Tab-separated table of C-alpha atoms in Angstrom:
chain	number	residue	atom	x	y	z
A	1476	MET	CA	-47.232	-5.714	-6.638
A	1477	ASN	CA	-47.023	-2.377	-8.337
A	1478	PHE	CA	-48.632	-1.586	-11.721
A	1479	PRO	CA	-48.415	2.152	-12.437
A	1480	ALA	CA	-51.661	3.547	-13.845
A	1481	GLU	CA	-49.895	5.758	-16.424
A	1482	LEU	CA	-48.458	2.697	-18.214
A	1483	LYS	CA	-50.149	0.329	-20.644
A	1484	TYR	CA	-49.664	-3.433	-20.541
A	1485	THR	CA	-49.848	-6.588	-22.672
A	1486	LYS	CA	-50.990	-10.123	-21.969
A	1487	ASP	CA	-47.341	-11.127	-22.544
A	1488	HIS	CA	-46.335	-9.025	-19.507
A	1489	GLU	CA	-44.635	-6.097	-21.207
A	1490	TRP	CA	-45.351	-2.499	-20.193
A	1491	VAL	CA	-45.269	0.585	-22.441
A	1492	ARG	CA	-44.780	4.252	-21.565
A	1493	LEU	CA	-45.405	6.741	-24.350
A	1494	GLU	CA	-43.417	10.011	-24.512
A	1495	GLY	CA	-44.569	11.844	-27.633
A	1496	ASN	CA	-43.885	9.425	-30.432
A	1497	VAL	CA	-41.363	7.339	-28.514
A	1498	ALA	CA	-42.345	4.308	-26.460
A	1499	PHE	CA	-40.276	2.928	-23.589
A	1500	ILE	CA	-40.826	-0.809	-23.154
A	1501	GLY	CA	-39.988	-3.219	-20.374
A	1502	ILE	CA	-41.454	-6.168	-18.497
A	1503	THR	CA	-43.829	-5.972	-15.546
A	1504	GLU	CA	-43.141	-6.572	-11.901
A	1505	PHE	CA	-45.184	-9.763	-12.173
A	1506	ALA	CA	-42.993	-10.947	-15.074
A	1507	GLN	CA	-39.706	-10.284	-13.305
A	1508	ARG	CA	-40.954	-12.112	-10.213
A	1509	GLU	CA	-41.988	-15.108	-12.262
A	1510	LEU	CA	-38.646	-15.209	-14.091
A	1511	GLY	CA	-36.470	-14.748	-11.031
A	1512	ASP	CA	-32.901	-13.406	-11.180
A	1513	ILE	CA	-32.393	-11.904	-14.616
A	1514	VAL	CA	-28.913	-12.387	-16.038
A	1515	TYR	CA	-29.087	-11.256	-19.670
A	1516	VAL	CA	-31.308	-9.109	-21.837
A	1517	ASP	CA	-30.581	-9.897	-25.481
A	1518	ILE	CA	-31.968	-7.335	-27.953
A	1519	ASN	CA	-31.161	-8.205	-31.572
A	1520	THR	CA	-33.557	-5.816	-33.334
A	1521	ILE	CA	-31.914	-2.409	-32.845
A	1522	GLY	CA	-32.501	-0.254	-35.947
A	1523	LYS	CA	-35.184	-2.611	-37.195
A	1524	ASP	CA	-38.897	-2.187	-37.734
A	1525	VAL	CA	-40.712	-4.715	-35.596
A	1526	ALA	CA	-44.402	-5.503	-36.034
A	1527	HIS	CA	-46.915	-5.738	-33.215
A	1528	GLU	CA	-46.470	-9.036	-31.249
A	1529	GLU	CA	-43.257	-9.976	-33.063
A	1530	VAL	CA	-40.266	-10.988	-30.955
A	1531	PHE	CA	-37.895	-8.048	-30.349
A	1532	GLY	CA	-35.475	-9.819	-27.999
A	1533	THR	CA	-35.170	-12.316	-25.196
A	1534	VAL	CA	-34.726	-12.124	-21.475
A	1535	GLU	CA	-32.683	-14.803	-19.729
A	1536	ALA	CA	-33.092	-15.634	-16.060
A	1537	VAL	CA	-30.798	-18.100	-14.295
A	1538	LYS	CA	-33.059	-21.028	-15.082
A	1539	THR	CA	-35.264	-19.879	-17.941
A	1540	VAL	CA	-35.350	-17.917	-21.147
A	1541	SER	CA	-38.358	-15.960	-22.351
A	1542	ASP	CA	-39.106	-14.107	-25.589
A	1543	LEU	CA	-40.010	-10.425	-25.542
A	1544	TYR	CA	-42.999	-9.449	-27.722
A	1545	MET	CA	-43.398	-6.036	-29.273
A	1546	PRO	CA	-46.431	-4.361	-27.668
A	1547	ILE	CA	-46.651	-1.647	-30.309
A	1548	ALA	CA	-45.313	-1.575	-33.886
A	1549	GLY	CA	-42.307	0.622	-34.619
A	1550	GLU	CA	-38.561	0.950	-35.081
A	1551	VAL	CA	-36.337	-0.112	-32.207
A	1552	LEU	CA	-34.148	2.960	-31.629
A	1553	GLU	CA	-31.940	1.753	-28.817
A	1554	MET	CA	-31.743	-0.604	-25.882
A	1555	ASN	CA	-30.955	0.211	-22.278
A	1556	THR	CA	-27.198	-0.420	-22.302
A	1557	ASP	CA	-27.087	-0.364	-18.480
A	1558	LEU	CA	-28.660	-3.812	-18.679
A	1559	ASP	CA	-25.506	-5.176	-20.359
A	1560	THR	CA	-23.640	-4.891	-17.087
A	1561	ASN	CA	-26.573	-4.780	-14.649
A	1562	PRO	CA	-29.385	-6.974	-15.964
A	1563	GLU	CA	-30.676	-7.277	-12.379
A	1564	LEU	CA	-32.079	-3.726	-12.773
A	1565	VAL	CA	-35.020	-5.470	-14.434
A	1566	ASN	CA	-35.678	-7.197	-11.101
A	1567	SER	CA	-35.030	-4.238	-8.831
A	1568	ASP	CA	-36.683	-1.463	-10.861
A	1569	PRO	CA	-38.749	-2.978	-13.686
A	1570	TYR	CA	-40.602	0.249	-14.613
A	1571	GLY	CA	-37.635	2.602	-14.172
A	1572	LYS	CA	-33.961	1.735	-14.577
A	1573	GLY	CA	-34.966	-1.677	-15.887
A	1574	TRP	CA	-36.559	-0.394	-19.109
A	1575	MET	CA	-35.435	-2.445	-22.110
A	1576	VAL	CA	-35.949	-0.625	-25.423
A	1577	LYS	CA	-36.978	2.712	-26.891
A	1578	VAL	CA	-39.194	2.472	-29.952
A	1579	ALA	CA	-40.244	5.069	-32.552
A	1580	VAL	CA	-43.920	4.218	-32.699
A	1581	SER	CA	-45.463	3.829	-36.182
A	1582	ASN	CA	-48.968	4.710	-35.053
A	1583	ALA	CA	-49.442	6.307	-31.636
A	1584	ALA	CA	-53.128	5.352	-31.672
A	1585	ASP	CA	-52.049	1.710	-31.139
A	1586	PHE	CA	-51.170	2.716	-27.566
A	1587	ASP	CA	-54.856	3.071	-26.715
A	1588	GLY	CA	-55.504	-0.531	-27.714
A	1589	LEU	CA	-53.237	-1.878	-24.946
A	1590	LEU	CA	-54.380	-3.051	-21.523
A	1591	SER	CA	-54.859	-0.588	-18.662
A	1592	ALA	CA	-53.247	-1.292	-15.292
A	1593	ASP	CA	-56.610	-2.505	-13.989
A	1594	ASP	CA	-57.172	-4.805	-16.987
A	1595	TYR	CA	-53.687	-6.233	-16.614
A	1596	GLN	CA	-54.097	-6.877	-12.894
A	1597	ALA	CA	-57.368	-8.646	-13.586
A	1598	LEU	CA	-55.601	-10.752	-16.218
A	1599	ILE	CA	-52.894	-11.973	-13.835
A	1600	GLY	CA	-55.284	-12.252	-10.909
A	1601	ALA	CA	-53.360	-9.737	-8.797
B	1445	MET	CA	-49.339	-34.132	-6.475
B	1446	LYS	CA	-47.523	-35.266	-3.324
B	1447	ASN	CA	-46.263	-32.987	-0.599
B	1448	THR	CA	-43.221	-33.433	1.587
B	1449	ALA	CA	-43.624	-33.205	5.347
B	1450	LEU	CA	-42.352	-29.619	5.097
B	1451	THR	CA	-44.562	-28.185	2.358
B	1452	ALA	CA	-46.525	-26.003	4.784
B	1453	ILE	CA	-43.271	-24.468	6.047
B	1454	HIS	CA	-42.032	-23.745	2.517
B	1455	THR	CA	-45.287	-22.023	1.633
B	1456	GLN	CA	-45.159	-20.020	4.850
B	1457	LEU	CA	-41.624	-18.905	3.951
B	1458	GLY	CA	-42.912	-17.572	0.644
B	1459	ALA	CA	-41.330	-20.228	-1.546
B	1460	LYS	CA	-42.307	-20.480	-5.161
B	1461	MET	CA	-43.607	-24.035	-5.452
B	1462	VAL	CA	-43.426	-26.092	-8.630
B	1463	PRO	CA	-44.366	-29.656	-9.543
B	1464	PHE	CA	-41.232	-31.797	-9.741
B	1465	ALA	CA	-41.202	-35.581	-10.088
B	1466	GLY	CA	-44.756	-35.746	-8.781
B	1467	TYR	CA	-43.988	-33.587	-5.751
B	1468	ASN	CA	-44.905	-30.040	-4.935
B	1469	MET	CA	-41.377	-28.646	-4.365
B	1470	PRO	CA	-39.832	-25.258	-3.522
B	1471	VAL	CA	-37.886	-23.979	-6.549
B	1472	GLN	CA	-36.807	-20.760	-4.863
B	1473	TYR	CA	-37.393	-18.627	-1.788
B	1474	ALA	CA	-35.520	-15.296	-1.877
B	1475	GLY	CA	-33.993	-15.894	-5.325
B	1476	ILE	CA	-31.557	-18.291	-6.930
B	1477	ASN	CA	-28.513	-16.002	-6.750
B	1478	VAL	CA	-28.759	-15.161	-3.041
B	1479	GLU	CA	-29.545	-18.771	-2.168
B	1480	HIS	CA	-26.618	-20.000	-4.242
B	1481	GLU	CA	-24.291	-17.556	-2.527
B	1482	ALA	CA	-25.550	-18.562	0.925
B	1483	VAL	CA	-24.504	-22.164	0.242
B	1484	ARG	CA	-21.094	-21.225	-1.207
B	1485	LYS	CA	-20.275	-18.771	1.595
B	1486	ALA	CA	-22.285	-19.782	4.681
B	1487	VAL	CA	-24.929	-22.496	4.954
B	1488	GLY	CA	-28.242	-23.439	3.384
B	1489	VAL	CA	-30.899	-26.125	3.845
B	1490	PHE	CA	-32.602	-28.030	1.026
B	1491	ASP	CA	-35.700	-30.143	1.518
B	1492	VAL	CA	-34.992	-33.028	-0.819
B	1493	SER	CA	-37.479	-35.424	0.728
B	1494	HIS	CA	-38.758	-36.282	-2.736
B	1495	MET	CA	-35.673	-38.483	-3.220
B	1496	GLY	CA	-36.304	-42.216	-2.984
B	1497	GLU	CA	-34.874	-44.612	-0.398
B	1498	PHE	CA	-34.877	-48.412	-0.656
B	1499	ILE	CA	-33.671	-50.801	2.040
B	1500	LEU	CA	-32.179	-54.075	0.817
B	1501	LYS	CA	-31.680	-56.770	3.451
B	1502	GLY	CA	-30.500	-60.336	3.614
B	1503	GLU	CA	-27.658	-62.752	2.843
B	1504	ASN	CA	-27.813	-61.871	-0.856
B	1505	ALA	CA	-28.250	-58.101	-0.626
B	1506	LEU	CA	-24.680	-57.381	-1.727
B	1507	ASP	CA	-24.960	-59.913	-4.527
B	1508	LEU	CA	-28.062	-58.127	-5.879
B	1509	ILE	CA	-26.417	-54.707	-5.610
B	1510	GLN	CA	-23.349	-56.016	-7.421
B	1511	ARG	CA	-25.517	-57.339	-10.261
B	1512	VAL	CA	-27.438	-54.099	-10.860
B	1513	CYS	CA	-24.868	-51.431	-9.967
B	1514	SER	CA	-21.843	-50.334	-11.997
B	1515	ASN	CA	-19.613	-49.504	-9.034
B	1516	ASP	CA	-18.028	-52.195	-6.858
B	1517	ALA	CA	-20.061	-52.266	-3.647
B	1518	SER	CA	-17.848	-54.999	-2.174
B	1519	LYS	CA	-15.390	-52.186	-1.428
B	1520	LEU	CA	-17.842	-50.627	1.010
B	1521	VAL	CA	-17.456	-51.067	4.754
B	1522	ASP	CA	-20.104	-50.332	7.403
B	1523	GLY	CA	-20.815	-46.607	7.514
B	1524	LYS	CA	-19.533	-45.837	4.016
B	1525	VAL	CA	-21.392	-44.486	0.998
B	1526	GLN	CA	-20.715	-45.046	-2.686
B	1527	TYR	CA	-21.875	-43.225	-5.816
B	1528	SER	CA	-23.013	-45.683	-8.464
B	1529	CYS	CA	-25.353	-46.155	-11.380
B	1530	LEU	CA	-27.805	-48.751	-12.651
B	1531	PRO	CA	-26.882	-49.545	-16.255
B	1532	ASN	CA	-29.641	-50.822	-18.530
B	1533	VAL	CA	-29.193	-53.583	-21.107
B	1534	ASP	CA	-29.134	-51.183	-24.081
B	1535	GLY	CA	-26.047	-49.180	-23.144
B	1536	GLY	CA	-27.841	-46.477	-21.187
B	1537	ILE	CA	-28.478	-45.681	-17.533
B	1538	VAL	CA	-31.625	-46.499	-15.534
B	1539	ASP	CA	-30.597	-44.099	-12.757
B	1540	ASP	CA	-27.676	-42.854	-10.718
B	1541	LEU	CA	-27.778	-43.469	-6.979
B	1542	LEU	CA	-26.009	-43.633	-3.645
B	1543	VAL	CA	-25.389	-46.968	-1.932
B	1544	TYR	CA	-25.137	-46.933	1.885
B	1545	ARG	CA	-23.778	-49.957	3.708
B	1546	MET	CA	-25.545	-50.219	7.082
B	1547	ASP	CA	-23.981	-53.632	7.765
B	1548	ASP	CA	-22.921	-56.619	5.681
B	1549	LYS	CA	-26.544	-57.720	5.203
B	1550	SER	CA	-28.277	-54.374	5.033
B	1551	TYR	CA	-27.970	-51.532	2.534
B	1552	MET	CA	-29.840	-48.346	1.674
B	1553	LEU	CA	-30.103	-47.135	-1.921
B	1554	VAL	CA	-30.935	-43.471	-2.521
B	1555	VAL	CA	-32.427	-42.839	-5.951
B	1556	ASN	CA	-33.842	-39.943	-7.950
B	1557	ALA	CA	-37.473	-39.034	-7.225
B	1558	SER	CA	-38.490	-39.234	-10.871
B	1559	ASN	CA	-37.151	-42.799	-11.083
B	1560	ILE	CA	-38.473	-44.388	-7.884
B	1561	ASP	CA	-40.939	-46.737	-9.601
B	1562	LYS	CA	-38.644	-47.456	-12.544
B	1563	ASP	CA	-35.730	-48.325	-10.242
B	1564	TRP	CA	-37.876	-50.401	-7.903
B	1565	ASN	CA	-39.172	-52.500	-10.816
B	1566	TRP	CA	-35.719	-52.752	-12.345
B	1567	ILE	CA	-34.018	-53.975	-9.171
B	1568	SER	CA	-36.944	-56.280	-8.330
B	1569	LYS	CA	-36.555	-57.961	-11.703
B	1570	TYR	CA	-32.992	-58.974	-10.794
B	1571	ASN	CA	-33.942	-60.012	-7.255
B	1572	THR	CA	-33.967	-63.757	-7.850
B	1573	LYS	CA	-32.349	-64.714	-4.550
B	1574	GLY	CA	-34.945	-63.466	-2.099
B	1575	VAL	CA	-33.461	-60.174	-0.964
B	1576	GLU	CA	-35.909	-58.385	1.313
B	1577	MET	CA	-36.719	-55.020	-0.282
B	1578	HIS	CA	-38.481	-52.056	1.379
B	1579	ASN	CA	-39.402	-48.820	-0.311
B	1580	ILE	CA	-39.268	-46.291	2.554
B	1581	SER	CA	-39.363	-43.234	0.263
B	1582	GLU	CA	-42.727	-41.898	1.336
B	1583	LYS	CA	-42.082	-42.052	5.062
B	1584	THR	CA	-38.538	-40.720	4.894
B	1585	SER	CA	-37.558	-37.052	4.920
B	1586	LEU	CA	-34.199	-35.819	3.704
B	1587	LEU	CA	-32.582	-32.464	4.346
B	1588	ALA	CA	-29.315	-31.437	2.736
B	1589	VAL	CA	-27.457	-28.921	4.897
B	1590	GLN	CA	-24.653	-27.573	2.763
B	1591	GLY	CA	-21.975	-24.914	2.969
B	1592	PRO	CA	-18.813	-24.015	4.915
B	1593	ASN	CA	-20.825	-23.427	8.119
B	1594	ALA	CA	-22.837	-26.644	7.882
B	1595	ALA	CA	-20.712	-28.582	10.399
B	1596	SER	CA	-20.676	-25.740	12.950
B	1597	THR	CA	-24.443	-25.441	12.638
B	1598	LEU	CA	-25.247	-29.125	12.974
B	1599	GLN	CA	-22.667	-29.914	15.646
B	1600	LYS	CA	-24.849	-28.029	18.144
B	1601	LEU	CA	-27.559	-30.637	17.594
B	1602	THR	CA	-25.725	-33.943	17.886
B	1603	ASP	CA	-22.990	-35.842	19.712
B	1604	ILE	CA	-21.788	-37.396	16.466
B	1605	ASN	CA	-18.391	-35.836	15.827
B	1606	LEU	CA	-19.103	-34.182	12.501
B	1607	SER	CA	-15.689	-32.689	11.823
B	1608	ASP	CA	-14.153	-36.167	12.049
B	1609	MET	CA	-16.513	-37.643	9.474
B	1610	GLU	CA	-14.915	-38.544	6.177
B	1611	TYR	CA	-16.519	-37.494	2.916
B	1612	TYR	CA	-18.976	-40.210	1.825
B	1613	SER	CA	-19.368	-41.728	5.284
B	1614	PHE	CA	-22.373	-41.724	7.600
B	1615	GLN	CA	-23.430	-42.378	11.178
B	1616	LYS	CA	-26.716	-42.984	12.922
B	1617	GLY	CA	-27.387	-41.193	16.170
B	1618	VAL	CA	-29.441	-38.724	18.154
B	1619	PHE	CA	-29.960	-35.461	16.315
B	1620	ALA	CA	-31.944	-32.513	17.702
B	1621	GLY	CA	-33.247	-34.903	20.356
B	1622	VAL	CA	-34.571	-37.289	17.726
B	1623	GLU	CA	-33.290	-40.857	17.785
B	1624	ASN	CA	-32.204	-42.942	14.855
B	1625	VAL	CA	-31.286	-40.055	12.534
B	1626	LEU	CA	-28.853	-40.878	9.728
B	1627	VAL	CA	-26.254	-38.165	9.179
B	1628	SER	CA	-24.313	-38.529	5.955
B	1629	ALA	CA	-21.281	-36.499	4.863
B	1630	THR	CA	-22.484	-36.209	1.296
B	1631	GLY	CA	-24.036	-33.579	-0.936
B	1632	TYR	CA	-24.669	-32.299	-4.423
B	1633	THR	CA	-23.227	-28.800	-4.181
B	1634	GLY	CA	-19.437	-29.018	-3.801
B	1635	ALA	CA	-19.799	-26.716	-0.807
B	1636	GLY	CA	-19.352	-29.450	1.809
B	1637	GLY	CA	-21.938	-30.402	4.373
B	1638	PHE	CA	-24.311	-33.163	5.319
B	1639	GLU	CA	-27.469	-34.936	4.299
B	1640	ILE	CA	-29.822	-35.947	7.101
B	1641	TYR	CA	-32.385	-38.754	6.825
B	1642	PHE	CA	-35.202	-39.208	9.323
B	1643	GLU	CA	-38.879	-40.083	9.630
B	1644	ASN	CA	-41.478	-37.610	8.306
B	1645	GLU	CA	-43.042	-37.166	11.761
B	1646	LYS	CA	-39.887	-35.424	12.966
B	1647	ALA	CA	-39.499	-33.110	9.989
B	1648	GLU	CA	-40.711	-29.880	11.574
B	1649	ILE	CA	-38.752	-30.451	14.792
B	1650	ILE	CA	-35.550	-31.046	12.854
B	1651	TRP	CA	-36.078	-28.226	10.354
B	1652	ASN	CA	-36.711	-25.721	13.165
B	1653	ALA	CA	-33.755	-26.944	15.230
B	1654	ILE	CA	-31.409	-26.540	12.251
B	1655	PHE	CA	-32.615	-23.006	11.544
B	1656	GLU	CA	-32.205	-22.047	15.178
B	1657	ALA	CA	-28.696	-23.507	15.281
B	1658	GLY	CA	-27.732	-21.806	12.021
B	1659	ALA	CA	-29.148	-18.376	12.841
B	1660	GLU	CA	-25.703	-17.005	13.697
B	1661	PHE	CA	-24.558	-17.902	10.173
B	1662	ASP	CA	-27.672	-16.435	8.563
B	1663	ILE	CA	-28.749	-19.907	7.450
B	1664	LYS	CA	-31.184	-19.874	4.503
B	1665	PRO	CA	-33.695	-22.255	2.920
B	1666	ILE	CA	-32.578	-23.187	-0.592
B	1667	GLY	CA	-34.767	-24.243	-3.499
B	1668	LEU	CA	-34.290	-26.628	-6.388
B	1669	GLY	CA	-33.213	-23.734	-8.629
B	1670	ALA	CA	-30.017	-23.079	-6.676
B	1671	ARG	CA	-29.532	-26.826	-6.191
B	1672	ASP	CA	-29.221	-27.042	-9.961
B	1673	THR	CA	-26.808	-24.095	-10.370
B	1674	LEU	CA	-24.658	-25.410	-7.494
B	1675	ARG	CA	-24.388	-28.933	-8.905
B	1676	LEU	CA	-23.759	-27.606	-12.402
B	1677	GLU	CA	-20.829	-25.466	-11.228
B	1678	MET	CA	-19.271	-28.723	-10.001
B	1679	GLY	CA	-20.007	-30.633	-13.222
B	1680	PHE	CA	-22.183	-33.151	-11.342
B	1681	CYS	CA	-24.555	-35.053	-13.626
B	1682	LEU	CA	-28.304	-34.594	-13.298
B	1683	TYR	CA	-30.350	-37.612	-14.342
B	1684	GLY	CA	-32.813	-36.651	-17.061
B	1685	ASN	CA	-30.523	-33.872	-18.295
B	1686	ASP	CA	-26.946	-35.138	-18.579
B	1687	ILE	CA	-27.547	-38.853	-18.266
B	1688	ASN	CA	-30.563	-40.932	-19.219
B	1689	ASP	CA	-31.704	-44.260	-20.682
B	1690	THR	CA	-29.638	-43.642	-23.839
B	1691	THR	CA	-26.332	-42.296	-22.486
B	1692	SER	CA	-23.641	-44.729	-21.427
B	1693	PRO	CA	-21.703	-44.275	-18.191
B	1694	ILE	CA	-18.494	-44.328	-20.233
B	1695	GLU	CA	-19.663	-41.469	-22.465
B	1696	ALA	CA	-20.874	-39.577	-19.408
B	1697	GLY	CA	-17.444	-39.623	-17.765
B	1698	LEU	CA	-18.687	-42.058	-15.127
B	1699	GLY	CA	-15.953	-44.583	-15.898
B	1700	TRP	CA	-14.711	-44.016	-12.349
B	1701	ILE	CA	-17.878	-45.614	-10.965
B	1702	THR	CA	-17.968	-48.355	-13.616
B	1703	LYS	CA	-15.812	-51.151	-12.249
B	1704	PHE	CA	-15.104	-54.168	-14.408
B	1705	SER	CA	-13.710	-56.095	-11.433
B	1706	LYS	CA	-17.129	-57.855	-11.343
B	1707	GLU	CA	-20.014	-58.589	-13.691
B	1708	PHE	CA	-23.088	-56.386	-13.763
B	1709	THR	CA	-25.894	-55.458	-16.170
B	1710	ASN	CA	-24.435	-54.907	-19.633
B	1711	SER	CA	-20.873	-54.943	-18.258
B	1712	LYS	CA	-19.460	-56.842	-21.256
B	1713	ASN	CA	-20.711	-54.253	-23.735
B	1714	LEU	CA	-19.612	-51.358	-21.563
B	1715	LEU	CA	-16.144	-52.864	-21.249
B	1716	ALA	CA	-15.974	-53.277	-25.026
B	1717	GLN	CA	-17.038	-49.639	-25.393
B	1718	LYS	CA	-14.381	-48.505	-22.944
B	1719	GLU	CA	-11.681	-50.439	-24.801
B	1720	ALA	CA	-12.792	-49.372	-28.279
B	1721	GLY	CA	-13.291	-45.761	-27.210
B	1722	VAL	CA	-16.473	-43.715	-27.346
B	1723	LYS	CA	-17.617	-41.486	-30.228
B	1724	ARG	CA	-19.037	-38.760	-28.011
B	1725	LYS	CA	-18.270	-37.565	-24.527
B	1726	LEU	CA	-19.980	-35.468	-21.907
B	1727	VAL	CA	-17.834	-32.357	-21.403
B	1728	GLY	CA	-18.069	-29.003	-19.718
B	1729	PHE	CA	-17.813	-25.749	-21.627
B	1730	GLU	CA	-17.893	-22.063	-20.828
B	1731	MET	CA	-19.170	-19.340	-23.094
B	1732	ILE	CA	-16.599	-16.966	-24.557
B	1733	ASP	CA	-19.098	-14.753	-26.369
B	1734	ARG	CA	-22.308	-13.641	-24.730
B	1735	GLY	CA	-25.156	-16.116	-24.516
B	1736	ILE	CA	-26.525	-18.731	-22.146
B	1737	PRO	CA	-26.566	-22.376	-23.204
B	1738	ARG	CA	-29.708	-24.360	-22.436
B	1739	HIS	CA	-30.737	-28.023	-22.462
B	1740	ASP	CA	-31.133	-29.323	-26.056
B	1741	TYR	CA	-29.361	-26.437	-27.821
B	1742	LYS	CA	-27.103	-27.706	-30.608
B	1743	ILE	CA	-23.320	-27.626	-30.406
B	1744	VAL	CA	-21.699	-26.862	-33.792
B	1745	ASP	CA	-18.214	-26.358	-35.202
B	1746	GLU	CA	-16.952	-23.163	-36.826
B	1747	GLN	CA	-18.552	-24.148	-40.142
B	1748	GLY	CA	-21.874	-24.783	-38.435
B	1749	ASN	CA	-21.771	-28.599	-38.624
B	1750	GLU	CA	-23.581	-30.221	-35.729
B	1751	ILE	CA	-21.075	-31.855	-33.347
B	1752	GLY	CA	-23.103	-32.258	-30.179
B	1753	ILE	CA	-25.945	-31.282	-27.901
B	1754	VAL	CA	-26.203	-29.262	-24.692
B	1755	THR	CA	-27.556	-31.216	-21.716
B	1756	SER	CA	-27.383	-28.514	-19.001
B	1757	GLY	CA	-26.610	-24.815	-19.030
B	1758	THR	CA	-26.941	-21.744	-16.893
B	1759	GLN	CA	-25.426	-18.440	-15.928
B	1760	SER	CA	-23.078	-19.485	-13.112
B	1761	PRO	CA	-23.835	-17.331	-10.071
B	1762	SER	CA	-20.365	-17.884	-8.535
B	1763	LEU	CA	-18.345	-17.345	-11.720
B	1764	GLN	CA	-20.601	-14.739	-13.313
B	1765	LYS	CA	-20.283	-16.437	-16.657
B	1766	ALA	CA	-22.354	-18.817	-18.689
B	1767	ILE	CA	-21.452	-22.511	-18.412
B	1768	GLY	CA	-22.835	-25.760	-19.689
B	1769	MET	CA	-22.417	-29.486	-20.159
B	1770	GLY	CA	-23.103	-31.463	-23.278
B	1771	TYR	CA	-22.308	-34.499	-25.375
B	1772	ILE	CA	-19.779	-33.698	-28.032
B	1773	ASP	CA	-17.941	-35.558	-30.790
B	1774	VAL	CA	-14.621	-36.768	-29.277
B	1775	ALA	CA	-12.670	-34.835	-31.923
B	1776	PHE	CA	-13.839	-31.637	-30.173
B	1777	ALA	CA	-13.839	-32.921	-26.595
B	1778	LYS	CA	-10.297	-31.892	-25.658
B	1779	GLU	CA	-9.798	-29.108	-23.150
B	1780	ASN	CA	-9.719	-25.645	-24.766
B	1781	SER	CA	-11.296	-26.837	-28.025
B	1782	ASP	CA	-13.280	-24.067	-29.691
B	1783	VAL	CA	-16.923	-24.967	-30.109
B	1784	TYR	CA	-20.061	-22.961	-30.822
B	1785	ILE	CA	-23.485	-23.127	-29.249
B	1786	LEU	CA	-26.450	-22.463	-31.512
B	1787	ILE	CA	-28.522	-19.891	-29.617
B	1788	ARG	CA	-31.543	-18.518	-31.466
B	1789	ASP	CA	-29.958	-19.461	-34.822
B	1790	GLN	CA	-26.674	-17.731	-34.010
B	1791	LYS	CA	-23.336	-19.461	-33.441
B	1792	ILE	CA	-22.012	-18.264	-30.099
B	1793	LYS	CA	-18.406	-19.122	-29.260
B	1794	ALA	CA	-17.542	-21.351	-26.307
B	1795	LYS	CA	-14.596	-23.485	-25.227
B	1796	VAL	CA	-14.309	-26.890	-23.640
B	1797	VAL	CA	-13.131	-26.752	-20.018
B	1798	LYS	CA	-12.474	-29.238	-17.238
B	1799	TYR	CA	-14.772	-29.819	-14.274
B	1800	PRO	CA	-15.334	-28.474	-11.803
B	1801	PHE	CA	-16.191	-25.070	-13.253
B	1802	TYR	CA	-16.076	-23.632	-9.761
B	1803	LYS	CA	-12.906	-24.402	-7.870
B	1804	GLY	CA	-13.705	-22.571	-4.625
């Protein structure tokens, strides 16, 4: 499994990529494999401030539903609208075309508190 | 945790294994959607060896079956299968099952894995006339080979004329060189096909022979995940989800297997319920607005009043829309009724539809 070193991770299996003050957030390759075929990404927090570890949406696979937890506090600017019609992008390209939301980060220093790729792999035993 | 005779093969194939009814079972291999499509369009193989099989033998075998089962097993002839259920005394259902008539003094009952002990004890309690009962569940393997290419695949392996077999009939014969294999024209997918019963010792031989025979159709192993989406697209009940100890066969739409031509457990009360009419009914619905219904979500009316409960739900791989089943107040149970599913505190619009969801 692939866990890019430039990303940060959470124990809830989200990844974060920081570009200036904007964070891109998605779920990890491990998470998409565990969930299986993803059929709906439901983001109901666009335009809202969401605190660290609060739920910012849900991801539905054929058989299961799973909450998405905010890795880093901030305002949800937009979601990846490609996922409305092609939610399977989360399976096929979890770190690229399968990104879920863009967030204006409240405090960029929070990024440093997240797990490194190595820490995350150790956590999931990969 | 028990294994089936094929667990090593599933693991080798990269299946994701999960505990189910005390068994270590494959929930998916390549993914639910591709497996689902393989069964609808070509052919797939499910290891469902966790299912339970009981043999009932003797002069009074039919009498016992008639007492515990809702359907009328006296209508069976040798080589025919019947869908039935075991009503309890409180208005609910102990289990749903298949009844196979081997001959007039010998039957096989096929029950849900999670209910093997419960069913065995239940039937034993009514066995007051010395019917010989054998639980052959643990030594019996069961493969479901389902899909439009199932017959062409399996015909290479047996002299039994598969294309002539009627739905819900079975034959015993030589299959893949193995004697005494029971081939049954049944299934839980709506895709057509067969279910094959044999002894555990032959499991690998038979599995491998089927995959070799089906190679030209790109035959695939199918997990319990796709088994559930396939059955749900047909509106087939799953015990534990859509029917249980508290749901009556009349409410569940199983009136067609509840025959009052004879007496059986709780038949008087069920007949009274049928005549008086039920207050809630198991119906199918499809989502109009976006959302996926799940087991135990509430069904509400436009004002938000609770009118029912979801028992099964999924995104249908064949229809590419979200579908579900649930018990609903009869006032809302008519086809095309507008109902709402409460998903994460939001009312999401749905409408009542007829089964099957998928019409092929």
